Amino acid sequence: MKLTAQSSVRYGFDFWCGLWKRVYMNPLFQFLNPSDSRSDFYNGFTAAYSRVLKPSKKLKKFDACTATVLEGFFHRLHLFKLEEGVETAMIDLHGFVYGVDCFAHMADDNYSAI
């Protein structure tokens, strides 16, 4: 949601329209729909980012450049998802190792005192 708000502010209404055309049926992007309960939250992000980000002057109309920006947006979104998956996997791994370690040392009174 934050990446979408940042990109919408930076690249403008044509970016938003192009994005909407590609994702309007995707449940992950339903916050773009004004009737969605998360829409106000998204609009808050957009308002906040519009105070600190300057719109791109190079994108004046929807053309090949905007299509390239959309492709970059989806690529960056994919990278965020991959990074999030790695972080989640590491947390799960640490939890698993801790559980195995505790189970392996249950009989050791000195270890359980820690």
Short mmCIF file of C-alpha atoms in Angstrom, two decimals:
data_model
loop_
_atom_site.label_atom_id
_atom_site.label_comp_id
_atom_site.label_asym_id
_atom_site.label_seq_id
_atom_site.Cartn_x
_atom_site.Cartn_y
_atom_site.Cartn_z
CA MET A 1 0.00 0.00 0.00
CA LYS A 2 2.82 2.41 0.86
CA LEU A 3 4.69 1.66 -2.37
CA THR A 4 1.50 2.24 -4.36
CA ALA A 5 0.89 5.57 -2.62
CA GLN A 6 4.50 6.67 -3.18
CA SER A 7 4.38 5.76 -6.85
CA SER A 8 0.99 7.39 -7.38
CA VAL A 9 2.24 10.66 -5.91
CA ARG A 10 5.53 10.55 -7.77
CA TYR A 11 4.20 9.53 -11.18
CA GLY A 12 0.74 11.08 -11.12
CA PHE A 13 -2.76 10.35 -12.24
CA ASP A 14 -1.80 8.60 -15.47
CA PHE A 15 0.28 6.11 -13.49
CA TRP A 16 -2.66 5.54 -11.15
CA CYS A 17 -5.03 5.00 -14.09
CA GLY A 18 -2.63 2.56 -15.74
CA LEU A 19 -2.22 0.72 -12.46
CA TRP A 20 -5.97 0.57 -11.91
CA LYS A 21 -6.51 -0.92 -15.38
CA ARG A 22 -4.04 -3.71 -14.60
CA VAL A 23 -5.08 -4.56 -11.04
CA TYR A 24 -8.75 -3.68 -10.63
CA MET A 25 -9.70 -7.35 -10.19
CA ASN A 26 -6.73 -8.19 -7.94
CA PRO A 27 -7.87 -8.44 -4.29
CA LEU A 28 -4.47 -7.19 -3.09
CA PHE A 29 -5.19 -3.82 -4.71
CA GLN A 30 -8.81 -3.37 -3.65
CA PHE A 31 -7.70 -0.46 -1.46
CA LEU A 32 -7.62 1.57 -4.70
CA ASN A 33 -11.40 1.19 -4.91
CA PRO A 34 -13.08 4.09 -3.04
CA SER A 35 -15.69 1.72 -1.58
CA ASP A 36 -13.03 -0.47 0.08
CA SER A 37 -12.57 -0.05 3.84
CA ARG A 38 -8.79 0.42 3.38
CA SER A 39 -9.23 3.23 0.88
CA ASP A 40 -9.09 5.95 3.55
CA PHE A 41 -5.85 4.50 4.87
CA TYR A 42 -4.37 4.52 1.36
CA ASN A 43 -5.57 8.10 0.81
CA GLY A 44 -3.87 9.09 4.07
CA PHE A 45 -0.59 7.65 2.81
CA THR A 46 -1.05 9.47 -0.49
CA ALA A 47 -1.72 12.78 1.27
CA ALA A 48 1.34 12.35 3.50
CA TYR A 49 3.63 11.42 0.61
CA SER A 50 2.33 14.33 -1.49
CA ARG A 51 3.79 16.68 1.14
CA VAL A 52 7.32 15.29 0.76
CA LEU A 53 7.56 13.85 -2.76
CA LYS A 54 7.64 15.94 -5.90
CA PRO A 55 5.74 14.69 -8.94
CA SER A 56 7.78 13.65 -11.94
CA LYS A 57 7.74 16.30 -14.66
CA LYS A 58 8.78 13.82 -17.33
CA LEU A 59 5.49 11.92 -17.28
CA LYS A 60 2.93 14.26 -18.78
CA LYS A 61 0.69 11.71 -20.48
CA PHE A 62 0.18 7.98 -20.56
CA ASP A 63 2.71 6.68 -23.03
CA ALA A 64 5.48 4.10 -23.27
CA CYS A 65 7.34 5.86 -20.47
CA THR A 66 4.41 5.39 -18.08
CA ALA A 67 4.15 1.75 -19.13
CA THR A 68 7.84 1.34 -18.28
CA VAL A 69 7.26 2.94 -14.88
CA LEU A 70 4.39 0.51 -14.27
CA GLU A 71 6.65 -2.43 -15.11
CA GLY A 72 9.27 -1.06 -12.70
CA PHE A 73 6.59 -0.71 -10.02
CA PHE A 74 5.54 -4.35 -10.35
CA HIS A 75 9.18 -5.47 -10.37
CA ARG A 76 9.86 -3.52 -7.17
CA LEU A 77 6.68 -4.92 -5.60
CA HIS A 78 7.86 -8.43 -6.46
CA LEU A 79 11.23 -7.74 -4.81
CA PHE A 80 9.50 -6.49 -1.65
CA LYS A 81 7.47 -9.69 -1.52
CA LEU A 82 10.62 -11.80 -1.91
CA GLU A 83 12.41 -9.87 0.86
CA GLU A 84 9.38 -10.24 3.12
CA GLY A 85 9.36 -13.98 2.46
CA VAL A 86 13.04 -14.28 3.37
CA GLU A 87 12.48 -12.36 6.62
CA THR A 88 9.51 -14.54 7.52
CA ALA A 89 11.48 -17.69 6.74
CA MET A 90 14.34 -16.52 8.97
CA ILE A 91 11.96 -15.80 11.85
CA ASP A 92 10.37 -19.23 11.40
CA LEU A 93 13.81 -20.87 11.25
CA HIS A 94 14.96 -19.16 14.45
CA GLY A 95 11.76 -20.21 16.21
CA PHE A 96 12.17 -23.78 15.02
CA VAL A 97 15.82 -23.97 16.10
CA TYR A 98 14.94 -22.54 19.51
CA GLY A 99 12.17 -25.10 19.94
CA VAL A 100 14.41 -28.00 18.92
CA ASP A 101 17.19 -26.71 21.19
CA CYS A 102 14.84 -26.44 24.18
CA PHE A 103 13.41 -29.88 23.53
CA ALA A 104 16.88 -31.42 23.22
CA HIS A 105 18.00 -29.96 26.55
CA MET A 106 14.84 -30.52 28.62
CA ALA A 107 16.59 -32.97 30.94
CA ASP A 108 19.55 -30.64 31.52
CA ASP A 109 18.75 -28.65 34.70
CA ASN A 110 21.54 -26.13 34.05
CA TYR A 111 20.21 -25.33 30.59
CA SER A 112 16.60 -24.86 31.65
CA ALA A 113 17.69 -22.38 34.34
CA ILE A 114 18.80 -19.98 31.61
#
